[in-house]
Amino acid sequence: MFRTALRNVLAHKARLLMTVFAVMLGVAFVSGTLIFTDTLGNAFRNQSAKSYDDVAVAVTSHADRRDEETSGIDAATLSRIRSLDGVATATGRVSGFAGVADPDGKLIGNGWSNTGGNFSPGTNGKDASYTFVDGSGPAGDDRIALDKETAKKGAYEVGDRVRVATNGPVKEYTLSGIFTTEDGAVNAGGSLVLFDTQVAQQLYLKPGWFQDVTVTAAAGASDATLLSEVKPLLPKGATARTGKALADQQAEDIENGLGSLNTILLAFAAIALFVGVFLIANTFTMLVAQRTRELALMRAVGASRRQVKRSVLLEAGVVGAIASVIGFLLGLGLATALRSAMSLLGGRIPAGPLIVSPTAIGSALGVGLLITVLAAWLPARRAAKIPPVAAMSSVHAVATVKSLVLRNSIGGVLALLGAAAIVTGAATAGDTGRLEVGLGAFLALVGVIVLIPLLSRPVIALVRPLLQRLFGVSGKLAAQNAVRNPRRTGATASALAIGLTLVTGISVLGVTLGRAVDRMTTDNIRADYMVTMASHGPLDTSALSALQKTEGVTAVSGQQDASLEIGGRFHAASGVAPGDVEKVFALKTVSGSLASLADGEIAIGDKTAESNRWKTGDTLPVTFGDERKGKLKVGAIYRQNEFVSPILISADIANRHDARPYIAEIWLKMDGGATEANEQAVVDALGDSPAMSVMDRQDIRDTFGGSVNLAMNIMYGLLAMALIIAVLGVVNTLAMSVFERQQEIGMLRAIGLDRRKVKRMIRLEAVVISLFGAVVGVGLGMFLGWAIGQTFASKIEGYVLVVPWDRIAVFLVLAGLVGVLAALWPARSAAKLNMLTAIKTE
């Protein structure tokens, strides 16, 4: 039976090629994902371990110049650590944000990973953490050193003047040296600026204090012993761990960070394989149908049902094995390509070998084999049931009424259960609702797939008159052929339906959320510009003062973080400029007046007021961030939105309780609106700082809506593989259908159907099947998009379902085009058939 199975595989190479391709793509995605994440994780783990190779103990204080409670580690403590037996060196570190401007004044790096630190030389004048390739470390107030990649991007050489921005005004420094480093921020695409230690302390903490200390051990000293001796010397809030423990923790964090990426990529691989199941099952179903006589003769000469079933499964196993091996090799290439793509996008991945783990090999090959064999199981079972008497007939075994009733009943129940779960989830909303919608989507999708053969006849019957009227006999025959074998049509259409369900659902949800965010931005913002730090950190008060003095500015209000404890509960609040805040935001007053902010009263969002049963005129006992107590009167209640905190107070009140204000954003209204001249005036007022981002309303809309569009584009790209497999399914179905109908096509040619009409018949059949699958997918996708959107609706102000009819029209046109392209080879093959040879074919 094994020889028979192998012979059948070799006899049907062309017909099984599409199946091989489908499995191959899915396996490539699985293996590529596993190899890529293993390689990435190994590279970062090695880098982390290398950076802590010589570190015996690492001390961290989490100190910040804004935090008065955690002061850090002073020079005296550092000196005591250095004096411990077994300590070779103890180096104090301070760090924070530092943005480097390129020659055009633009920020080098991505903002969040642009860091600054201190150069701390030992007795030999070198800092072991950095290797200088040119020049030397900074010494003095106006000297800095840059990492090699940043210097290269800015075309800077030793001796050049470099503009650097921290949270304060921009300053110019002389470049004293260029170095290489294993710093994670630099490898993430950021930059690293080294300052003289005293300069860094002044910028990021305070003179004489450090945030962290790294301790190296003398020969023979134990890391654990040093750790036990260092701990008692540390101030409150500081922690100490061995270098190995810290490296292990970072490795675990890296593993967790890559886990989500791994899950997403594997989810899309699963979708591709799920779609591939229909192509595989369809292929083997048709092969079994075409070999009815052969299988029946095998039964007649003594083969048992088990042997026949085993022969079909062996064929599937051979196909799956070949496809899995090829897919795994492609996966190696995919992993390499993903790694290169990350480098091109600015993420510098540490050097390291490609990691091919036994798990990746086993998973990829196992998945390919399992999917192929499972998909072939039903056709194999059906083949085993072929009675020997069928060898005397050319009629293929047809499904019994009982099997069709059972199939349709199961499909109907699953579809109804799925629809009920989707509607329930939409009504429930939140995370719970999304889980219910997800479960319902799976059930509904499976139910619809089971019912598709039943649906194909009435749906295609609707378009049959149109096809006949437009294309004559070719159209009529195409419609009849499309429903001749509902199971085959259904299996082919299912692959397209799955892909378009996901694509349409994502489109409906993405466009709806994008419009909601856009509408929310337009409705709630009156400001012409928003100013933020590229690092997403706080703006210095000097920026607010400078903008208040800028010519053309008619209103300016910062959003200064303020924490208020009211009734034993902490509430997020913002310090704003009374009189200006309502000019930069479209705040709708529910009761009271926002003008009361100038009188020292507070304004509260309506949802917060309702949940706490506060109303205008109430006097609330308040504990401020500095733990001083007071009372504030509610002067206004406004319609809450996403752009302002739920509680507003005057910036003057916030400043009385915060010596170092945390200003997250500054909003501006300017005379004449957003113009190039006004934007330049704002940039000039901020000292042309590369660390500050000036955004107009369109930029703000793009920022808030950009993540939605980016996510949609990534999903479109990943789902493209599933659609490619669906296209292969259409090609395979038509090619095998043409082979099966050679005699019929020969008869049609003999009675006058010319080659052009034969081609048209095959093409129309492909278009009908493709559009049928597309219509089912689009309908289910719109339903899912609505349901998932409803789970977000309560959290998004002004949420309204938006159906992107233009995109849906494009999807349907593309589905029709898929049918046309898929039919090129089968239609050409059908038209080239010799009619006499075809008529003699059995």
PDB file of N, CA, C and O in Angstrom, residues 18-34 265-277 279-280 320 323-331 334 360 363-369 371-372 718 721-722 724-725 728:
ATOM      1  N   MET A  18      -0.347  22.444  -5.691  1.00  0.00           N
ATOM      2  CA  MET A  18      -1.006  23.524  -4.954  1.00  0.00           C
ATOM      3  C   MET A  18      -1.103  23.182  -3.470  1.00  0.00           C
ATOM      4  O   MET A  18      -0.949  24.047  -2.598  1.00  0.00           O
ATOM      5  N   THR A  19      -1.391  21.925  -3.179  1.00  0.00           N
ATOM      6  CA  THR A  19      -1.459  21.487  -1.781  1.00  0.00           C
ATOM      7  C   THR A  19      -0.096  21.649  -1.111  1.00  0.00           C
ATOM      8  O   THR A  19       0.006  22.146   0.008  1.00  0.00           O
ATOM      9  N   VAL A  20       0.941  21.223  -1.808  1.00  0.00           N
ATOM     10  CA  VAL A  20       2.301  21.391  -1.286  1.00  0.00           C
ATOM     11  C   VAL A  20       2.574  22.860  -1.000  1.00  0.00           C
ATOM     12  O   VAL A  20       3.124  23.221   0.047  1.00  0.00           O
ATOM     13  N   PHE A  21       2.154  23.723  -1.915  1.00  0.00           N
ATOM     14  CA  PHE A  21       2.416  25.156  -1.780  1.00  0.00           C
ATOM     15  C   PHE A  21       1.689  25.734  -0.571  1.00  0.00           C
ATOM     16  O   PHE A  21       2.249  26.537   0.176  1.00  0.00           O
ATOM     17  N   ALA A  22       0.436  25.324  -0.363  1.00  0.00           N
ATOM     18  CA  ALA A  22      -0.354  25.825   0.762  1.00  0.00           C
ATOM     19  C   ALA A  22       0.276  25.431   2.097  1.00  0.00           C
ATOM     20  O   ALA A  22       0.449  26.260   2.995  1.00  0.00           O
ATOM     21  N   VAL A  23       0.623  24.150   2.231  1.00  0.00           N
ATOM     22  CA  VAL A  23       1.254  23.673   3.467  1.00  0.00           C
ATOM     23  C   VAL A  23       2.607  24.350   3.657  1.00  0.00           C
ATOM     24  O   VAL A  23       2.972  24.766   4.757  1.00  0.00           O
ATOM     25  N   MET A  24       3.332  24.485   2.565  1.00  0.00           N
ATOM     26  CA  MET A  24       4.660  25.078   2.599  1.00  0.00           C
ATOM     27  C   MET A  24       4.617  26.504   3.152  1.00  0.00           C
ATOM     28  O   MET A  24       5.436  26.886   3.998  1.00  0.00           O
ATOM     29  N   LEU A  25       3.640  27.311   2.721  1.00  0.00           N
ATOM     30  CA  LEU A  25       3.528  28.685   3.202  1.00  0.00           C
ATOM     31  C   LEU A  25       3.242  28.736   4.700  1.00  0.00           C
ATOM     32  O   LEU A  25       3.843  29.511   5.440  1.00  0.00           O
ATOM     33  N   GLY A  26       2.312  27.908   5.135  1.00  0.00           N
ATOM     34  CA  GLY A  26       1.975  27.885   6.557  1.00  0.00           C
ATOM     35  C   GLY A  26       3.148  27.453   7.413  1.00  0.00           C
ATOM     36  O   GLY A  26       3.449  28.060   8.443  1.00  0.00           O
ATOM     37  N   VAL A  27       3.832  26.393   6.998  1.00  0.00           N
ATOM     38  CA  VAL A  27       4.984  25.892   7.746  1.00  0.00           C
ATOM     39  C   VAL A  27       6.106  26.926   7.755  1.00  0.00           C
ATOM     40  O   VAL A  27       6.784  27.118   8.772  1.00  0.00           O
ATOM     41  N   ALA A  28       6.304  27.609   6.628  1.00  0.00           N
ATOM     42  CA  ALA A  28       7.339  28.650   6.556  1.00  0.00           C
ATOM     43  C   ALA A  28       7.073  29.746   7.577  1.00  0.00           C
ATOM     44  O   ALA A  28       7.990  30.228   8.249  1.00  0.00           O
ATOM     45  N   PHE A  29       5.804  30.125   7.725  1.00  0.00           N
ATOM     46  CA  PHE A  29       5.457  31.170   8.681  1.00  0.00           C
ATOM     47  C   PHE A  29       5.692  30.684  10.116  1.00  0.00           C
ATOM     48  O   PHE A  29       6.219  31.416  10.959  1.00  0.00           O
ATOM     49  N   VAL A  30       5.298  29.435  10.405  1.00  0.00           N
ATOM     50  CA  VAL A  30       5.489  28.889  11.751  1.00  0.00           C
ATOM     51  C   VAL A  30       6.978  28.783  12.083  1.00  0.00           C
ATOM     52  O   VAL A  30       7.440  29.281  13.119  1.00  0.00           O
ATOM     53  N   SER A  31       7.739  28.138  11.198  1.00  0.00           N
ATOM     54  CA  SER A  31       9.165  27.941  11.473  1.00  0.00           C
ATOM     55  C   SER A  31       9.910  29.276  11.472  1.00  0.00           C
ATOM     56  O   SER A  31      10.785  29.503  12.322  1.00  0.00           O
ATOM     57  N   GLY A  32       9.573  30.157  10.530  1.00  0.00           N
ATOM     58  CA  GLY A  32      10.228  31.465  10.476  1.00  0.00           C
ATOM     59  C   GLY A  32       9.994  32.264  11.742  1.00  0.00           C
ATOM     60  O   GLY A  32      10.913  32.915  12.267  1.00  0.00           O
ATOM     61  N   THR A  33       8.758  32.221  12.262  1.00  0.00           N
ATOM     62  CA  THR A  33       8.427  32.941  13.494  1.00  0.00           C
ATOM     63  C   THR A  33       9.218  32.404  14.674  1.00  0.00           C
ATOM     64  O   THR A  33       9.810  33.164  15.453  1.00  0.00           O
ATOM     65  N   LEU A  34       9.230  31.083  14.814  1.00  0.00           N
ATOM     66  CA  LEU A  34       9.937  30.478  15.950  1.00  0.00           C
ATOM     67  C   LEU A  34      11.444  30.727  15.869  1.00  0.00           C
ATOM     68  O   LEU A  34      12.088  31.060  16.873  1.00  0.00           O
ATOM     69  N   LEU A 265       2.361  36.535  15.452  1.00  0.00           N
ATOM     70  CA  LEU A 265       2.796  35.925  14.192  1.00  0.00           C
ATOM     71  C   LEU A 265       2.293  34.490  14.060  1.00  0.00           C
ATOM     72  O   LEU A 265       1.872  34.065  12.982  1.00  0.00           O
ATOM     73  N   LEU A 266       2.309  33.746  15.163  1.00  0.00           N
ATOM     74  CA  LEU A 266       1.821  32.365  15.121  1.00  0.00           C
ATOM     75  C   LEU A 266       0.308  32.321  14.896  1.00  0.00           C
ATOM     76  O   LEU A 266      -0.200  31.380  14.277  1.00  0.00           O
ATOM     77  N   ALA A 267      -0.407  33.328  15.401  1.00  0.00           N
ATOM     78  CA  ALA A 267      -1.859  33.381  15.174  1.00  0.00           C
ATOM     79  C   ALA A 267      -2.161  33.506  13.690  1.00  0.00           C
ATOM     80  O   ALA A 267      -3.070  32.841  13.158  1.00  0.00           O
ATOM     81  N   PHE A 268      -1.395  34.338  12.996  1.00  0.00           N
ATOM     82  CA  PHE A 268      -1.623  34.502  11.559  1.00  0.00           C
ATOM     83  C   PHE A 268      -1.161  33.261  10.787  1.00  0.00           C
ATOM     84  O   PHE A 268      -1.753  32.915   9.764  1.00  0.00           O
ATOM     85  N   ALA A 269      -0.132  32.583  11.293  1.00  0.00           N
ATOM     86  CA  ALA A 269       0.268  31.324  10.674  1.00  0.00           C
ATOM     87  C   ALA A 269      -0.844  30.294  10.814  1.00  0.00           C
ATOM     88  O   ALA A 269      -1.129  29.532   9.882  1.00  0.00           O
ATOM     89  N   ALA A 270      -1.504  30.293  11.989  1.00  0.00           N
ATOM     90  CA  ALA A 270      -2.616  29.366  12.217  1.00  0.00           C
ATOM     91  C   ALA A 270      -3.762  29.655  11.257  1.00  0.00           C
ATOM     92  O   ALA A 270      -4.415  28.731  10.745  1.00  0.00           O
ATOM     93  N   ILE A 271      -4.027  30.946  10.998  1.00  0.00           N
ATOM     94  CA  ILE A 271      -5.094  31.313  10.054  1.00  0.00           C
ATOM     95  C   ILE A 271      -4.761  30.783   8.658  1.00  0.00           C
ATOM     96  O   ILE A 271      -5.615  30.220   7.963  1.00  0.00           O
ATOM     97  N   ALA A 272      -3.493  30.966   8.270  1.00  0.00           N
ATOM     98  CA  ALA A 272      -3.077  30.494   6.941  1.00  0.00           C
ATOM     99  C   ALA A 272      -3.225  28.976   6.832  1.00  0.00           C
ATOM    100  O   ALA A 272      -3.700  28.451   5.817  1.00  0.00           O
ATOM    101  N   LEU A 273      -2.836  28.259   7.889  1.00  0.00           N
ATOM    102  CA  LEU A 273      -2.971  26.803   7.870  1.00  0.00           C
ATOM    103  C   LEU A 273      -4.426  26.372   7.889  1.00  0.00           C
ATOM    104  O   LEU A 273      -4.811  25.379   7.263  1.00  0.00           O
ATOM    105  N   PHE A 274      -5.260  27.128   8.622  1.00  0.00           N
ATOM    106  CA  PHE A 274      -6.697  26.835   8.670  1.00  0.00           C
ATOM    107  C   PHE A 274      -7.309  26.952   7.277  1.00  0.00           C
ATOM    108  O   PHE A 274      -8.103  26.117   6.842  1.00  0.00           O
ATOM    109  N   VAL A 275      -6.916  28.018   6.562  1.00  0.00           N
ATOM    110  CA  VAL A 275      -7.384  28.189   5.185  1.00  0.00           C
ATOM    111  C   VAL A 275      -6.840  27.060   4.308  1.00  0.00           C
ATOM    112  O   VAL A 275      -7.537  26.516   3.446  1.00  0.00           O
ATOM    113  N   GLY A 276      -5.578  26.687   4.557  1.00  0.00           N
ATOM    114  CA  GLY A 276      -4.969  25.619   3.767  1.00  0.00           C
ATOM    115  C   GLY A 276      -5.666  24.282   3.924  1.00  0.00           C
ATOM    116  O   GLY A 276      -5.647  23.458   3.001  1.00  0.00           O
ATOM    117  N   VAL A 277      -6.298  24.060   5.085  1.00  0.00           N
ATOM    118  CA  VAL A 277      -7.019  22.805   5.315  1.00  0.00           C
ATOM    119  C   VAL A 277      -8.067  22.578   4.234  1.00  0.00           C
ATOM    120  O   VAL A 277      -8.240  21.462   3.745  1.00  0.00           O
ATOM    121  N   LEU A 279      -8.124  23.749   1.158  1.00  0.00           N
ATOM    122  CA  LEU A 279      -7.469  23.427  -0.115  1.00  0.00           C
ATOM    123  C   LEU A 279      -7.014  21.960  -0.125  1.00  0.00           C
ATOM    124  O   LEU A 279      -7.230  21.235  -1.098  1.00  0.00           O
ATOM    125  N   ILE A 280      -6.412  21.525   0.978  1.00  0.00           N
ATOM    126  CA  ILE A 280      -5.922  20.138   1.052  1.00  0.00           C
ATOM    127  C   ILE A 280      -7.090  19.154   0.975  1.00  0.00           C
ATOM    128  O   ILE A 280      -7.068  18.175   0.212  1.00  0.00           O
ATOM    129  N   GLY A 320       2.624  16.029   2.851  1.00  0.00           N
ATOM    130  CA  GLY A 320       2.882  16.884   4.010  1.00  0.00           C
ATOM    131  C   GLY A 320       4.353  16.929   4.369  1.00  0.00           C
ATOM    132  O   GLY A 320       4.885  17.993   4.722  1.00  0.00           O
ATOM    133  N   ALA A 323       6.200  19.063   1.736  1.00  0.00           N
ATOM    134  CA  ALA A 323       5.847  20.474   1.922  1.00  0.00           C
ATOM    135  C   ALA A 323       6.468  21.028   3.198  1.00  0.00           C
ATOM    136  O   ALA A 323       6.917  22.184   3.230  1.00  0.00           O
ATOM    137  N   SER A 324       6.500  20.227   4.259  1.00  0.00           N
ATOM    138  CA  SER A 324       7.049  20.683   5.534  1.00  0.00           C
ATOM    139  C   SER A 324       8.542  20.961   5.441  1.00  0.00           C
ATOM    140  O   SER A 324       9.038  21.955   5.979  1.00  0.00           O
ATOM    141  N   VAL A 325       9.270  20.072   4.756  1.00  0.00           N
ATOM    142  CA  VAL A 325      10.710  20.261   4.611  1.00  0.00           C
ATOM    143  C   VAL A 325      11.003  21.534   3.806  1.00  0.00           C
ATOM    144  O   VAL A 325      11.840  22.354   4.193  1.00  0.00           O
ATOM    145  N   ILE A 326      10.286  21.699   2.688  1.00  0.00           N
ATOM    146  CA  ILE A 326      10.492  22.901   1.868  1.00  0.00           C
ATOM    147  C   ILE A 326      10.085  24.140   2.665  1.00  0.00           C
ATOM    148  O   ILE A 326      10.770  25.174   2.650  1.00  0.00           O
ATOM    149  N   GLY A 327       8.940  24.052   3.385  1.00  0.00           N
ATOM    150  CA  GLY A 327       8.468  25.175   4.191  1.00  0.00           C
ATOM    151  C   GLY A 327       9.445  25.543   5.281  1.00  0.00           C
ATOM    152  O   GLY A 327       9.647  26.734   5.569  1.00  0.00           O
ATOM    153  N   PHE A 328      10.063  24.537   5.902  1.00  0.00           N
ATOM    154  CA  PHE A 328      11.038  24.821   6.956  1.00  0.00           C
ATOM    155  C   PHE A 328      12.252  25.565   6.390  1.00  0.00           C
ATOM    156  O   PHE A 328      12.749  26.509   7.011  1.00  0.00           O
ATOM    157  N   LEU A 329      12.713  25.139   5.216  1.00  0.00           N
ATOM    158  CA  LEU A 329      13.847  25.828   4.589  1.00  0.00           C
ATOM    159  C   LEU A 329      13.474  27.268   4.233  1.00  0.00           C
ATOM    160  O   LEU A 329      14.281  28.193   4.405  1.00  0.00           O
ATOM    161  N   LEU A 330      12.233  27.466   3.756  1.00  0.00           N
ATOM    162  CA  LEU A 330      11.766  28.822   3.491  1.00  0.00           C
ATOM    163  C   LEU A 330      11.680  29.633   4.778  1.00  0.00           C
ATOM    164  O   LEU A 330      11.914  30.843   4.795  1.00  0.00           O
ATOM    165  N   GLY A 331      11.295  28.949   5.880  1.00  0.00           N
ATOM    166  CA  GLY A 331      11.212  29.615   7.175  1.00  0.00           C
ATOM    167  C   GLY A 331      12.551  30.172   7.617  1.00  0.00           C
ATOM    168  O   GLY A 331      12.629  31.244   8.220  1.00  0.00           O
ATOM    169  N   LEU A 334      12.882  33.281   5.775  1.00  0.00           N
ATOM    170  CA  LEU A 334      11.959  34.288   6.316  1.00  0.00           C
ATOM    171  C   LEU A 334      12.519  34.899   7.596  1.00  0.00           C
ATOM    172  O   LEU A 334      12.441  36.118   7.799  1.00  0.00           O
ATOM    173  N   ALA A 360      11.630  24.416  17.187  1.00  0.00           N
ATOM    174  CA  ALA A 360      11.242  25.025  15.905  1.00  0.00           C
ATOM    175  C   ALA A 360      11.142  23.960  14.817  1.00  0.00           C
ATOM    176  O   ALA A 360      10.189  23.940  14.029  1.00  0.00           O
ATOM    177  N   SER A 363       8.138  21.550  15.707  1.00  0.00           N
ATOM    178  CA  SER A 363       6.836  22.213  15.554  1.00  0.00           C
ATOM    179  C   SER A 363       6.492  22.396  14.088  1.00  0.00           C
ATOM    180  O   SER A 363       5.373  22.111  13.659  1.00  0.00           O
ATOM    181  N   ALA A 364       7.467  22.875  13.320  1.00  0.00           N
ATOM    182  CA  ALA A 364       7.202  23.148  11.907  1.00  0.00           C
ATOM    183  C   ALA A 364       6.859  21.870  11.146  1.00  0.00           C
ATOM    184  O   ALA A 364       5.841  21.799  10.443  1.00  0.00           O
ATOM    185  N   LEU A 365       7.707  20.847  11.296  1.00  0.00           N
ATOM    186  CA  LEU A 365       7.464  19.606  10.568  1.00  0.00           C
ATOM    187  C   LEU A 365       6.217  18.901  11.082  1.00  0.00           C
ATOM    188  O   LEU A 365       5.426  18.354  10.304  1.00  0.00           O
ATOM    189  N   GLY A 366       6.023  18.924  12.399  1.00  0.00           N
ATOM    190  CA  GLY A 366       4.839  18.293  12.993  1.00  0.00           C
ATOM    191  C   GLY A 366       3.558  18.951  12.535  1.00  0.00           C
ATOM    192  O   GLY A 366       2.583  18.266  12.183  1.00  0.00           O
ATOM    193  N   VAL A 367       3.553  20.298  12.505  1.00  0.00           N
ATOM    194  CA  VAL A 367       2.355  21.032  12.079  1.00  0.00           C
ATOM    195  C   VAL A 367       2.015  20.720  10.630  1.00  0.00           C
ATOM    196  O   VAL A 367       0.862  20.457  10.280  1.00  0.00           O
ATOM    197  N   GLY A 368       3.038  20.718   9.754  1.00  0.00           N
ATOM    198  CA  GLY A 368       2.793  20.433   8.344  1.00  0.00           C
ATOM    199  C   GLY A 368       2.198  19.058   8.123  1.00  0.00           C
ATOM    200  O   GLY A 368       1.213  18.889   7.389  1.00  0.00           O
ATOM    201  N   LEU A 369       2.792  18.064   8.767  1.00  0.00           N
ATOM    202  CA  LEU A 369       2.284  16.696   8.626  1.00  0.00           C
ATOM    203  C   LEU A 369       0.884  16.551   9.213  1.00  0.00           C
ATOM    204  O   LEU A 369      -0.014  15.961   8.601  1.00  0.00           O
ATOM    205  N   ILE A 371      -1.484  18.815   9.848  1.00  0.00           N
ATOM    206  CA  ILE A 371      -2.519  19.537   9.100  1.00  0.00           C
ATOM    207  C   ILE A 371      -2.890  18.773   7.830  1.00  0.00           C
ATOM    208  O   ILE A 371      -4.072  18.607   7.496  1.00  0.00           O
ATOM    209  N   THR A 372      -1.879  18.287   7.109  1.00  0.00           N
ATOM    210  CA  THR A 372      -2.142  17.590   5.846  1.00  0.00           C
ATOM    211  C   THR A 372      -2.905  16.285   6.079  1.00  0.00           C
ATOM    212  O   THR A 372      -3.884  15.993   5.379  1.00  0.00           O
ATOM    213  N   LEU A 718      -0.208  40.531   6.849  1.00  0.00           N
ATOM    214  CA  LEU A 718      -0.143  39.173   7.368  1.00  0.00           C
ATOM    215  C   LEU A 718      -1.259  38.293   6.812  1.00  0.00           C
ATOM    216  O   LEU A 718      -1.063  37.102   6.563  1.00  0.00           O
ATOM    217  N   MET A 721      -1.215  36.290   3.140  1.00  0.00           N
ATOM    218  CA  MET A 721      -0.807  34.901   2.925  1.00  0.00           C
ATOM    219  C   MET A 721      -2.019  33.979   2.863  1.00  0.00           C
ATOM    220  O   MET A 721      -2.079  33.067   2.049  1.00  0.00           O
ATOM    221  N   ALA A 722      -3.000  34.233   3.763  1.00  0.00           N
ATOM    222  CA  ALA A 722      -4.220  33.414   3.755  1.00  0.00           C
ATOM    223  C   ALA A 722      -4.964  33.582   2.438  1.00  0.00           C
ATOM    224  O   ALA A 722      -5.513  32.627   1.884  1.00  0.00           O
ATOM    225  N   ILE A 724      -3.602  34.377  -0.450  1.00  0.00           N
ATOM    226  CA  ILE A 724      -2.830  33.701  -1.500  1.00  0.00           C
ATOM    227  C   ILE A 724      -3.191  32.220  -1.541  1.00  0.00           C
ATOM    228  O   ILE A 724      -3.391  31.632  -2.614  1.00  0.00           O
ATOM    229  N   ILE A 725      -3.298  31.612  -0.349  1.00  0.00           N
ATOM    230  CA  ILE A 725      -3.675  30.201  -0.286  1.00  0.00           C
ATOM    231  C   ILE A 725      -5.083  29.999  -0.833  1.00  0.00           C
ATOM    232  O   ILE A 725      -5.370  29.016  -1.516  1.00  0.00           O
ATOM    233  N   LEU A 728      -4.917  29.902  -4.520  1.00  0.00           N
ATOM    234  CA  LEU A 728      -4.422  28.595  -4.955  1.00  0.00           C
ATOM    235  C   LEU A 728      -5.544  27.567  -4.938  1.00  0.00           C
ATOM    236  O   LEU A 728      -5.603  26.671  -5.791  1.00  0.00           O
TER     237      LEU A 728
END
